[in-house]
Short mmCIF file of C-alpha atoms in Angstrom, two decimals:
data_model
loop_
_atom_site.label_atom_id
_atom_site.label_comp_id
_atom_site.label_asym_id
_atom_site.label_seq_id
_atom_site.Cartn_x
_atom_site.Cartn_y
_atom_site.Cartn_z
CA UNK A 1 7.56 -12.15 39.15
CA UNK A 2 7.30 -10.29 42.33
CA UNK A 3 7.01 -12.33 45.74
CA UNK A 4 6.06 -9.31 47.80
CA UNK A 5 2.22 -9.28 47.22
CA UNK A 6 0.63 -7.91 50.18
CA UNK A 7 -1.11 -10.04 52.94
CA UNK A 8 0.08 -13.59 51.56
CA UNK A 9 3.34 -13.59 53.36
CA UNK A 10 3.12 -16.64 55.13
CA UNK A 11 0.72 -18.43 52.60
CA UNK A 12 3.61 -20.08 50.86
CA UNK A 13 2.36 -18.48 47.18
CA UNK A 14 2.40 -15.36 45.78
CA UNK A 15 -1.01 -13.46 44.32
CA UNK A 16 0.23 -14.00 40.77
CA UNK A 17 0.82 -17.72 41.42
CA UNK A 18 -2.65 -17.68 42.88
CA UNK A 19 -4.15 -15.94 39.59
CA UNK A 20 -2.54 -18.24 37.39
CA UNK A 21 -3.55 -21.37 39.32
CA UNK A 22 -6.94 -19.92 39.84
CA UNK A 23 -7.71 -19.27 36.19
CA UNK A 24 -6.09 -22.52 34.88
CA UNK A 25 -8.54 -24.48 37.37
CA UNK A 26 -11.05 -22.66 35.02
CA UNK A 27 -10.17 -24.31 31.92
CA UNK A 28 -11.88 -27.50 30.85
CA UNK A 29 -10.31 -30.66 29.56
CA UNK A 30 -11.06 -30.96 26.01
CA UNK A 31 -12.06 -27.25 25.40
CA UNK A 32 -10.65 -25.03 22.55
CA UNK A 33 -9.06 -22.00 23.93
CA UNK A 34 -7.89 -19.13 21.99
CA UNK A 35 -4.52 -17.94 24.16
CA UNK A 36 -3.22 -14.30 24.40
CA UNK A 37 0.33 -13.98 25.39
CA UNK A 38 1.79 -13.52 28.82
CA UNK A 39 -0.37 -14.43 32.16
CA UNK A 40 -3.28 -16.34 30.08
CA UNK A 41 -0.47 -18.15 28.16
CA UNK A 42 0.82 -19.22 31.34
CA UNK A 43 -2.46 -20.28 33.17
CA UNK A 44 -3.26 -22.21 29.72
CA UNK A 45 -0.30 -24.16 29.95
CA UNK A 46 -0.62 -24.78 33.29
CA UNK A 47 -3.96 -25.99 32.79
CA UNK A 48 -2.65 -28.62 30.11
CA UNK A 49 0.13 -29.85 32.71
CA UNK A 50 -2.67 -30.44 35.44
CA UNK A 51 -6.55 -31.31 34.66
CA UNK A 52 -6.76 -30.50 31.41
CA UNK A 53 -4.17 -32.16 29.23
CA UNK A 54 -6.84 -32.57 26.21
CA UNK A 55 -7.19 -28.68 26.11
CA UNK A 56 -6.67 -27.46 22.86
CA UNK A 57 -4.29 -24.25 22.77
CA UNK A 58 -4.91 -21.94 19.64
CA UNK A 59 -2.38 -19.16 19.23
CA UNK A 60 -3.05 -15.95 16.72
CA UNK A 61 0.48 -16.72 14.86
CA UNK A 62 -1.42 -19.72 13.21
CA UNK A 63 -0.64 -22.46 15.61
CA UNK A 64 -3.72 -24.97 16.37
CA UNK A 65 -3.19 -27.63 19.12
CA UNK A 66 0.01 -26.38 20.50
CA UNK A 67 1.56 -28.39 23.02
CA UNK A 68 4.53 -26.54 24.12
CA UNK A 69 6.67 -27.88 26.84
CA UNK A 70 8.23 -24.46 27.90
CA UNK A 71 6.54 -21.21 27.83
CA UNK A 72 6.89 -19.24 24.83
CA UNK A 73 7.78 -15.76 25.01
CA UNK A 74 6.06 -14.73 21.88
CA UNK A 75 2.75 -15.87 20.39
CA UNK A 76 4.80 -17.36 17.47
CA UNK A 77 7.78 -18.93 19.06
CA UNK A 78 8.93 -22.19 17.31
CA UNK A 79 7.91 -24.39 19.98
CA UNK A 80 4.34 -23.37 19.36
CA UNK A 81 4.66 -24.45 15.88
CA UNK A 82 6.71 -27.34 16.33
CA UNK A 83 4.12 -29.07 18.68
CA UNK A 84 1.18 -27.74 16.98
CA UNK A 85 -1.58 -30.41 15.28
CA UNK A 86 -1.72 -27.73 12.55
CA UNK A 87 -0.12 -24.66 11.54
CA UNK A 88 -2.25 -22.07 9.41
CA UNK A 89 -1.80 -18.75 7.80
CA UNK A 90 -2.70 -15.73 9.83
CA UNK A 91 -5.62 -15.10 7.47
CA UNK A 92 -7.15 -18.52 7.85
CA UNK A 93 -6.72 -18.48 11.75
CA UNK A 94 -8.99 -15.26 11.87
CA UNK A 95 -11.16 -15.92 9.00
CA UNK A 96 -11.56 -19.76 9.20
CA UNK A 97 -11.01 -20.81 12.78
CA UNK A 98 -12.08 -17.80 15.07
CA UNK A 99 -14.53 -15.80 13.11
CA UNK A 100 -17.22 -18.58 12.87
CA UNK A 101 -17.43 -19.26 16.37
CA UNK A 102 -15.45 -22.57 16.55
CA UNK A 103 -13.75 -21.52 19.73
CA UNK A 104 -14.71 -22.41 23.07
CA UNK A 105 -12.84 -19.90 25.25
CA UNK A 106 -10.86 -16.62 24.55
CA UNK A 107 -8.18 -15.93 27.12
CA UNK A 108 -7.34 -12.42 27.28
CA UNK A 109 -5.28 -9.99 29.41
CA UNK A 110 -5.55 -6.13 29.52
CA UNK A 111 -4.23 -2.81 31.15
CA UNK A 112 -7.53 -1.70 31.97
CA UNK A 113 -11.09 -2.93 32.48
CA UNK A 114 -14.52 -1.42 33.42
CA UNK A 115 -17.45 -2.75 35.25
CA UNK A 116 -18.90 -4.47 32.19
CA UNK A 117 -15.71 -6.10 31.51
CA UNK A 118 -14.78 -4.22 28.56
CA UNK A 119 -11.07 -3.72 27.85
CA UNK A 120 -8.35 -1.17 26.89
CA UNK A 121 -5.39 -2.36 25.24
CA UNK A 122 -4.58 0.79 23.46
CA UNK A 123 -3.94 3.83 25.05
CA UNK A 124 -3.57 5.39 28.62
CA UNK A 125 -4.73 8.93 28.74
CA UNK A 126 -6.20 10.73 25.42
CA UNK A 127 -6.05 8.93 22.20
CA UNK A 128 -4.48 11.94 20.62
CA UNK A 129 -1.98 12.56 23.09
CA UNK A 130 -1.24 9.55 24.89
CA UNK A 131 0.50 9.13 28.06
CA UNK A 132 1.51 5.92 27.49
CA UNK A 133 0.82 4.35 24.19
CA UNK A 134 -0.09 0.69 24.63
CA UNK A 135 0.35 -1.79 22.02
CA UNK A 136 -2.91 -1.88 20.54
CA UNK A 137 -5.92 -4.42 19.58
CA UNK A 138 -4.15 -7.39 17.99
CA UNK A 139 -6.29 -10.01 18.26
CA UNK A 140 -8.35 -9.27 20.87
CA UNK A 141 -11.58 -7.33 19.49
CA UNK A 142 -12.49 -10.37 17.69
CA UNK A 143 -11.58 -12.85 20.18
CA UNK A 144 -13.82 -10.92 22.69
CA UNK A 145 -16.47 -10.96 20.04
CA UNK A 146 -16.60 -14.25 18.31
CA UNK A 147 -15.43 -17.04 20.97
CA UNK A 148 -18.27 -18.75 22.95
CA UNK A 149 -17.03 -17.22 26.04
CA UNK A 150 -14.22 -14.87 27.37
CA UNK A 151 -11.81 -15.46 30.26
CA UNK A 152 -9.87 -12.26 31.36
CA UNK A 153 -6.88 -12.16 33.59
CA UNK A 154 -5.72 -9.07 35.07
CA UNK A 155 -4.16 -7.67 38.35
CA UNK A 156 -6.89 -6.01 40.28
CA UNK A 157 -5.86 -2.18 41.28
CA UNK A 158 -7.31 1.40 40.85
CA UNK A 159 -4.81 1.39 38.06
CA UNK A 160 -6.39 -1.46 36.14
CA UNK A 161 -10.17 -1.34 37.21
CA UNK A 162 -11.36 1.95 35.97
CA UNK A 163 -14.65 3.60 35.18
CA UNK A 164 -14.51 4.96 32.22
CA UNK A 165 -11.86 3.20 30.50
CA UNK A 166 -9.38 5.76 28.74
CA UNK A 167 -10.36 3.63 25.32
CA UNK A 168 -12.57 0.73 24.73
CA UNK A 169 -10.65 -1.79 22.52
CA UNK A 170 -12.57 -4.73 22.93
CA UNK A 171 -15.89 -5.21 24.32
CA UNK A 172 -17.04 -7.34 27.05
CA UNK A 173 -20.99 -6.53 27.63
CA UNK A 174 -20.77 -2.85 26.52
CA UNK A 175 -23.06 -0.32 28.26
CA UNK A 176 -24.61 -3.27 29.73
CA UNK A 177 -27.81 -5.99 29.01
CA UNK A 178 -28.67 -6.12 25.48
CA UNK A 179 -25.32 -4.16 24.13
CA UNK A 180 -24.11 -7.67 22.52
CA UNK A 181 -27.27 -8.36 21.12
CA UNK A 182 -27.42 -4.99 19.32
CA UNK A 183 -24.16 -5.28 17.72
CA UNK A 184 -24.61 -8.79 16.74
CA UNK A 185 -22.30 -10.61 18.46
CA UNK A 186 -22.50 -14.44 18.76
CA UNK A 187 -20.27 -14.98 21.31
CA UNK A 188 -21.74 -14.70 24.73
CA UNK A 189 -18.71 -12.74 26.29
CA UNK A 190 -16.77 -12.46 29.52
CA UNK A 191 -17.72 -15.50 31.73
CA UNK A 192 -15.46 -14.46 34.54
CA UNK A 193 -12.38 -12.18 35.22
CA UNK A 194 -9.68 -13.86 37.41
CA UNK A 195 -7.51 -11.01 39.48
CA UNK A 196 -4.79 -11.65 41.90
CA UNK A 197 -7.53 -10.79 44.49
CA UNK A 198 -10.39 -13.06 43.53
CA UNK A 199 -12.78 -13.88 40.81
CA UNK A 200 -15.49 -11.57 39.39
CA UNK A 201 -18.34 -12.87 37.28
CA UNK A 202 -21.03 -10.79 35.86
CA UNK A 203 -24.41 -10.33 37.06
CA UNK A 204 -26.93 -12.50 35.07
CA UNK A 205 -29.32 -9.57 35.11
CA UNK A 206 -27.27 -6.35 35.06
CA UNK A 207 -24.28 -7.58 33.27
CA UNK A 208 -22.13 -6.03 36.12
CA UNK A 209 -18.90 -7.54 37.39
CA UNK A 210 -19.40 -9.19 41.30
CA UNK A 211 -16.87 -10.22 43.54
CA UNK A 212 -18.07 -13.96 43.85
CA UNK A 213 -14.30 -15.19 45.12
CA UNK A 214 -11.83 -14.17 46.95
CA UNK A 215 -8.20 -15.79 47.16
CA UNK A 216 -7.37 -16.73 50.21
CA UNK A 217 -6.01 -14.24 52.93
CA UNK A 218 -7.84 -11.48 50.83
CA UNK A 219 -10.59 -9.19 52.17
CA UNK A 220 -13.70 -7.72 50.77
CA UNK A 221 -12.24 -4.31 51.89
CA UNK A 222 -9.20 -5.02 49.96
CA UNK A 223 -10.71 -5.83 46.65
CA UNK A 224 -12.98 -2.55 47.23
CA UNK A 225 -10.12 -0.73 47.55
CA UNK A 226 -8.39 -1.94 44.67
CA UNK A 227 -11.51 -1.42 42.19
CA UNK A 228 -12.28 2.26 40.64
CA UNK A 229 -15.95 1.94 41.13
CA UNK A 230 -18.19 0.80 43.71
CA UNK A 231 -17.86 -2.98 43.51
CA UNK A 232 -20.71 -5.29 43.52
CA UNK A 233 -19.98 -8.00 45.79
CA UNK A 234 -21.95 -11.60 46.05
CA UNK A 235 -23.92 -12.22 49.64
CA UNK A 236 -21.25 -14.87 50.77
CA UNK A 237 -17.99 -14.65 48.36
CA UNK A 238 -16.38 -18.27 48.18
CA UNK A 239 -12.96 -18.57 48.99
CA UNK A 240 -10.70 -20.13 46.46
CA UNK A 241 -9.09 -23.27 47.42
CA UNK A 242 -5.21 -22.37 48.05
CA UNK A 243 -2.64 -24.09 45.36
CA UNK A 244 -2.05 -27.74 45.94
CA UNK A 245 1.35 -28.38 46.19
CA UNK A 246 1.20 -30.09 42.68
CA UNK A 247 -0.20 -26.65 40.96
CA UNK A 248 2.63 -24.82 42.62
CA UNK A 249 5.08 -27.29 41.28
CA UNK A 250 3.89 -27.32 37.77
CA UNK A 251 3.66 -23.57 37.82
CA UNK A 252 7.11 -23.06 39.04
CA UNK A 253 8.53 -25.50 37.08
CA UNK A 254 6.78 -23.86 33.43
CA UNK A 255 7.67 -20.62 34.69
CA UNK A 256 11.38 -21.75 35.49
CA UNK A 257 11.63 -22.72 31.92
CA UNK A 258 10.60 -19.32 30.72
CA UNK A 259 13.00 -17.93 27.83
CA UNK A 260 15.47 -15.68 29.53
CA UNK A 261 14.51 -12.26 30.72
CA UNK A 262 10.78 -12.29 30.10
CA UNK A 263 9.27 -9.36 32.22
CA UNK A 264 6.03 -10.77 32.95
CA UNK B 1 10.34 -13.56 -13.37
CA UNK B 2 12.32 -12.28 -10.10
CA UNK B 3 15.79 -11.09 -10.56
CA UNK B 4 18.34 -12.66 -8.00
CA UNK B 5 19.89 -9.37 -7.08
CA UNK B 6 22.04 -8.13 -3.97
CA UNK B 7 19.90 -6.72 -0.94
CA UNK B 8 21.72 -3.34 -1.62
CA UNK B 9 20.35 -3.16 -5.05
CA UNK B 10 17.07 -4.47 -4.12
CA UNK B 11 16.70 -1.77 -1.99
CA UNK B 12 17.68 0.92 -3.89
CA UNK B 13 15.81 -0.13 -7.42
CA UNK B 14 12.64 -0.78 -5.73
CA UNK B 15 11.99 1.18 -2.40
CA UNK B 16 11.69 4.87 -2.88
CA UNK B 17 10.88 7.77 -0.78
CA UNK B 18 7.29 8.26 0.21
CA UNK B 19 6.37 4.54 -0.59
CA UNK B 20 3.84 2.33 1.01
CA UNK B 21 6.21 -0.49 2.24
CA UNK B 22 4.60 -3.46 3.96
CA UNK B 23 7.25 -5.90 5.83
CA UNK B 24 5.52 -8.61 7.01
CA UNK B 25 6.15 -12.01 9.33
CA UNK B 26 4.43 -12.99 11.90
CA UNK B 27 6.85 -13.52 14.74
CA UNK B 28 8.40 -15.94 12.37
CA UNK B 29 10.46 -14.75 9.32
CA UNK B 30 10.81 -11.07 10.06
CA UNK B 31 12.73 -9.33 7.40
CA UNK B 32 15.19 -7.62 9.89
CA UNK B 33 18.23 -7.32 7.69
CA UNK B 34 16.26 -5.84 4.80
CA UNK B 35 14.60 -3.02 7.24
CA UNK B 36 18.59 -2.24 8.32
CA UNK B 37 19.31 -1.76 4.53
CA UNK B 38 16.15 0.52 4.26
CA UNK B 39 17.78 2.56 7.02
CA UNK B 40 21.11 2.66 5.71
CA UNK B 41 20.03 3.62 2.51
CA UNK B 42 18.14 6.73 4.46
CA UNK B 43 14.74 6.19 2.81
CA UNK B 44 12.19 9.01 4.10
CA UNK B 45 8.50 9.60 4.41
CA UNK B 46 7.50 5.85 4.19
CA UNK B 47 4.01 4.56 5.20
CA UNK B 48 5.17 1.38 6.91
CA UNK B 49 2.35 -1.56 7.20
CA UNK B 50 2.71 -4.58 9.74
CA UNK B 51 0.44 -6.34 11.75
CA UNK B 52 3.02 -6.51 14.58
CA UNK B 53 5.65 -3.63 14.56
CA UNK B 54 8.27 -5.35 16.63
CA UNK B 55 12.01 -4.50 16.76
CA UNK B 56 12.46 -3.78 13.04
CA UNK B 57 9.97 -1.47 12.83
CA UNK B 58 10.98 0.27 16.24
CA UNK B 59 14.39 0.61 14.38
CA UNK B 60 12.83 1.96 11.44
CA UNK B 61 10.78 4.39 13.38
CA UNK B 62 13.34 5.77 15.35
CA UNK B 63 15.62 6.20 12.82
CA UNK B 64 12.92 8.77 11.06
CA UNK B 65 12.26 6.60 8.06
CA UNK B 66 8.35 6.50 8.48
CA UNK B 67 5.78 9.49 8.23
CA UNK B 68 3.06 6.92 8.85
CA UNK B 69 2.36 3.69 10.19
CA UNK B 70 -0.31 0.94 9.73
CA UNK B 71 -0.40 -1.63 12.14
CA UNK B 72 -2.48 -3.82 14.80
CA UNK B 73 -0.03 -4.55 17.75
CA UNK B 74 3.04 -3.02 18.48
CA UNK B 75 4.84 -4.17 21.32
CA UNK B 76 7.75 -6.50 22.21
CA UNK B 77 5.87 -9.59 22.66
CA UNK B 78 6.30 -10.99 26.06
CA UNK B 79 8.96 -8.26 26.95
CA UNK B 80 6.85 -4.90 27.06
CA UNK B 81 6.80 -1.69 25.08
CA UNK B 82 8.31 -0.74 21.96
CA UNK B 83 10.12 2.25 23.23
CA UNK B 84 10.92 3.85 19.58
CA UNK B 85 7.50 3.35 18.54
CA UNK B 86 5.99 4.80 21.86
CA UNK B 87 8.49 7.95 21.77
CA UNK B 88 7.15 8.75 18.05
CA UNK B 89 3.51 8.74 19.26
CA UNK B 90 4.16 10.36 22.77
CA UNK B 91 6.69 12.78 21.66
CA UNK B 92 6.96 13.02 18.04
CA UNK B 93 10.58 11.68 18.33
CA UNK B 94 12.40 11.76 16.04
CA UNK B 95 9.42 12.75 13.65
CA UNK B 96 5.94 12.72 14.20
CA UNK B 97 4.50 9.65 13.59
CA UNK B 98 0.66 9.27 11.96
CA UNK B 99 -0.70 6.23 12.67
CA UNK B 100 -3.94 4.02 11.65
CA UNK B 101 -4.50 0.98 13.71
CA UNK B 102 -6.84 -2.15 13.30
CA UNK B 103 -7.44 -5.38 14.64
CA UNK B 104 -5.18 -8.23 13.50
CA UNK B 105 -8.37 -9.84 11.96
CA UNK B 106 -8.93 -6.29 10.22
CA UNK B 107 -5.59 -5.45 8.97
CA UNK B 108 -5.40 -9.17 7.67
CA UNK B 109 -8.52 -8.90 5.57
CA UNK B 110 -7.16 -5.33 4.37
CA UNK B 111 -4.32 -7.77 2.76
CA UNK B 112 -6.32 -10.19 1.78
CA UNK B 113 -8.47 -7.73 -0.31
CA UNK B 114 -5.61 -6.28 -1.64
CA UNK B 115 -4.37 -9.53 -2.88
CA UNK B 116 -7.74 -10.73 -4.28
CA UNK B 117 -7.65 -7.59 -6.30
CA UNK B 118 -11.08 -6.46 -4.51
CA UNK B 119 -11.86 -2.94 -3.16
CA UNK B 120 -12.87 -3.96 0.09
CA UNK B 121 -13.10 -6.80 2.71
CA UNK B 122 -15.72 -7.73 5.23
CA UNK B 123 -15.27 -9.64 8.44
CA UNK B 124 -17.39 -9.93 11.61
CA UNK B 125 -15.03 -7.64 13.42
CA UNK B 126 -14.61 -4.08 15.48
CA UNK B 127 -18.05 -4.27 16.81
CA UNK B 128 -18.20 -2.20 19.95
CA UNK B 129 -14.76 -1.13 20.03
CA UNK B 130 -13.67 2.51 20.17
CA UNK B 131 -11.22 1.84 17.11
CA UNK B 132 -14.57 2.45 14.96
CA UNK B 133 -14.61 6.23 15.75
CA UNK B 134 -11.10 6.93 15.51
CA UNK B 135 -10.24 5.06 12.36
CA UNK B 136 -11.59 6.31 9.13
CA UNK B 137 -10.92 3.11 7.26
CA UNK B 138 -13.44 0.88 9.48
CA UNK B 139 -16.89 1.18 8.00
CA UNK B 140 -19.77 -1.19 7.91
CA UNK B 141 -21.73 -2.87 5.02
CA UNK B 142 -24.86 -4.58 5.15
CA UNK B 143 -24.83 -7.98 3.57
CA UNK B 144 -27.16 -7.93 0.35
CA UNK B 145 -28.33 -11.62 1.15
CA UNK B 146 -29.22 -11.35 4.72
CA UNK B 147 -29.10 -8.03 5.73
CA UNK B 148 -26.50 -8.27 8.42
CA UNK B 149 -24.44 -5.71 9.33
CA UNK B 150 -20.66 -6.39 9.04
CA UNK B 151 -17.63 -4.30 9.23
CA UNK B 152 -15.70 -3.40 6.12
CA UNK B 153 -11.95 -2.28 5.62
CA UNK B 154 -10.41 -1.02 2.35
CA UNK B 155 -8.15 -3.38 0.63
CA UNK B 156 -4.39 -2.42 0.93
CA UNK B 157 -2.04 -2.46 -1.88
CA UNK B 158 1.44 -1.43 -0.77
CA UNK B 159 3.89 -0.15 -3.42
CA UNK B 160 6.48 -2.63 -1.96
CA UNK B 161 6.28 -5.81 0.08
CA UNK B 162 9.17 -7.04 1.99
CA UNK B 163 9.50 -10.56 3.02
CA UNK B 164 11.98 -13.15 4.18
CA UNK B 165 11.76 -16.83 3.37
CA UNK B 166 13.66 -19.98 3.71
CA UNK B 167 15.04 -20.46 0.35
CA UNK B 168 14.79 -19.46 -3.47
CA UNK B 169 15.67 -21.63 -6.27
CA UNK B 170 18.16 -20.32 -9.15
CA UNK B 171 15.06 -19.22 -11.07
CA UNK B 172 13.75 -17.05 -8.50
CA UNK B 173 10.68 -19.48 -7.15
CA UNK B 174 10.52 -19.01 -3.24
CA UNK B 175 9.51 -21.43 -0.52
CA UNK B 176 8.56 -20.69 2.99
CA UNK B 177 7.35 -22.93 5.76
CA UNK B 178 6.24 -22.83 9.52
CA UNK B 179 4.17 -19.94 10.68
CA UNK B 180 3.74 -17.71 7.25
CA UNK B 181 1.57 -15.16 8.68
CA UNK B 182 0.06 -12.66 5.91
CA UNK B 183 3.64 -12.84 3.85
CA UNK B 184 1.76 -14.50 0.72
CA UNK B 185 -1.12 -12.03 0.71
CA UNK B 186 1.35 -8.95 1.52
CA UNK B 187 3.36 -10.00 -1.77
CA UNK B 188 0.21 -10.66 -3.86
CA UNK B 189 -1.04 -7.14 -2.86
CA UNK B 190 1.90 -5.03 -3.69
CA UNK B 191 3.06 -3.73 -6.92
CA UNK B 192 6.59 -4.83 -6.29
CA UNK B 193 7.91 -7.50 -3.74
CA UNK B 194 11.45 -8.04 -2.48
CA UNK B 195 12.00 -11.50 -0.73
CA UNK B 196 15.36 -12.38 1.22
CA UNK B 197 16.26 -15.69 1.34
CA UNK B 198 18.30 -18.02 3.64
CA UNK B 199 19.74 -20.17 0.80
CA UNK B 200 19.41 -20.41 -3.15
CA UNK B 201 19.15 -24.05 -4.12
CA UNK B 202 19.18 -25.36 -7.76
CA UNK B 203 15.25 -26.94 -7.80
CA UNK B 204 13.00 -26.21 -4.80
CA UNK B 205 11.86 -29.33 -3.21
CA UNK B 206 8.02 -28.88 -2.69
CA UNK B 207 7.51 -29.17 1.35
CA UNK B 208 4.21 -30.38 2.70
CA UNK B 209 2.31 -27.48 3.88
CA UNK B 210 5.20 -25.09 2.21
CA UNK B 211 3.93 -21.78 0.72
CA UNK B 212 5.34 -21.19 -2.79
CA UNK B 213 5.58 -17.97 -4.48
CA UNK B 214 6.43 -18.34 -8.32
CA UNK B 215 9.06 -16.45 -9.54
CA UNK B 216 6.63 -14.50 -12.02
CA UNK B 217 4.98 -13.16 -8.53
CA UNK B 218 7.78 -12.19 -6.85
CA UNK B 219 10.04 -8.96 -8.30
CA UNK B 220 13.57 -9.61 -6.59
CA UNK B 221 15.12 -12.20 -4.71
CA UNK B 222 18.26 -11.75 -2.60
CA UNK B 223 20.11 -14.01 -0.57
CA UNK B 224 20.54 -13.06 2.77
CA UNK B 225 21.65 -15.83 5.26
CA UNK B 226 20.44 -14.74 8.91
CA UNK B 227 18.00 -12.10 7.47
CA UNK B 228 15.50 -12.83 9.84
CA UNK B 229 17.85 -12.67 13.14
CA UNK B 230 16.68 -11.90 15.95
CA UNK B 231 13.29 -13.41 14.81
CA UNK B 232 13.66 -17.28 13.55
CA UNK B 233 13.81 -19.10 10.42
CA UNK B 234 12.42 -22.64 11.08
CA UNK B 235 14.71 -25.14 10.00
CA UNK B 236 17.79 -22.56 10.05
CA UNK B 237 18.00 -20.90 13.44
CA UNK B 238 15.94 -20.43 16.52
CA UNK B 239 14.33 -16.83 17.82
CA UNK B 240 16.83 -15.21 19.85
CA UNK B 241 14.48 -14.34 22.70
CA UNK B 242 17.43 -13.18 24.81
CA UNK B 243 18.04 -10.21 22.31
CA UNK B 244 14.17 -9.36 22.30
CA UNK B 245 14.93 -8.85 25.84
CA UNK B 246 17.99 -7.06 25.41
CA UNK B 247 16.23 -4.63 23.50
CA UNK B 248 14.11 -3.45 26.01
CA UNK B 249 17.33 -1.58 27.61
CA UNK B 250 19.09 -0.76 24.41
CA UNK B 251 15.66 0.85 23.07
CA UNK B 252 14.70 2.67 26.13
CA UNK B 253 17.07 5.75 25.78
CA UNK B 254 17.18 7.74 22.61
CA UNK B 255 21.07 7.87 23.40
CA UNK B 256 21.51 3.92 23.71
CA UNK B 257 19.01 3.34 20.63
CA UNK B 258 21.18 5.57 18.10
CA UNK B 259 24.73 4.27 19.32
CA UNK B 260 23.49 0.81 19.07
CA UNK B 261 22.17 1.83 15.36
CA UNK B 262 25.40 3.22 14.57
CA UNK B 263 27.20 0.46 15.61
CA UNK B 264 25.22 -2.33 14.35
CA UNK B 265 23.44 -1.16 11.46
CA UNK B 266 24.92 1.99 9.84
CA UNK B 267 28.41 0.86 10.20
CA UNK B 268 27.71 -2.86 8.80
CA UNK B 269 27.56 -3.20 5.16
CA UNK B 270 24.82 -4.88 3.26
#
């Protein structure tokens, strides 16, 4: 994890740490959360260690109610299965648990996001001749469609906040108001996007992502510069409370016990 | 009745050039050593099927075994890219690789339909994704009862399924436990199957939550202790997370990849 984020040198925490902590605060005790690997898994486990001890973590490998004490490297680490309330097959996790809308929060990352919170995890560049072939869809399209709501974590830059996406892997609000309804999606879609600079929420009327919160030390101008479209900004963006010592300690403890060599 | 044979014999007899081969195992019980045997026997023109092509598919693709890949998430979990998979798709090395990609839910249901003897599966899926335009095998169907539009994907019925399990008995009944992914569906969807196991016991003791494949539903069982490494076999060994991280450097260049394969796969007997 880099400790060289711009503009936060004296704050005592990195932009990545702020992102994880801001995301963890948004998960509520007792919610059922379908967790993607990487940043969402870190934040969800931080939430369990802090204000949401009863958060139910679901991993697509088949783990329901996983309570890992160390961060998993993959979504199917033994630690997840060994600590779960139930271990089920992959057909069961998708068909019986995700598809009917039993999950409160889907928690996703992505390589690219657009102004309507649609996500790309498929390719950078043209599909047939990709500059970078990314891993692909995994569980994301159905998580994005079927969870009651979705939270997204992504570092904000002109490479990640783009319009249009190179490929639409998972839907946020599609082309704007009414898209999800026309597609018959049951979940309400993205509730917020947590970045290393702040938090964006969909405008209730236009569905367009709007900057509503800035992390300490980040300016509106910095957020605009890191967005590949003309960023909508709330009239008076809130400032995210800085991480508490307890939050930082829990996060650093989790990360320090992460399996060897993990790069993110 | 499953025959208990060596891994070499199982692959020689059951995996042919041009076959569609599913190798399943979701993080857990990934049949790595069986994949190595397919590489050593120099199979070609395979269609490889797997939800999560990880290191073993990176190796198979990098060694030129496959013409086509059917998958839903191709990465090194928590570490980064699969460089051989990317090199094949981005640069056609060592050969061009046709891909057909799905979501996990979609590909899972292709296996479920295949195992169920149905021509296709329905799901609430793929809505609003670009995959619908790109992948010919994703269509929609109207519910005859409610009129609702749902996604439809065709059954997949591979020629061969290859999986790894914790144990078999001397009659070839197989039991696995922990995360069991779509292995049962993959075996039941396929014409033939190879199961490598950590141990062969006289009599299987049924475990709560254990998944049993009766011997008459399996073609061949091979005793291959450690056959899932660097993934893991619950009750036997843990996931070798350090190796998953090391694979990043090994696989990044074609040269270091080939040299690693030479030393660790080609020169090693089954």
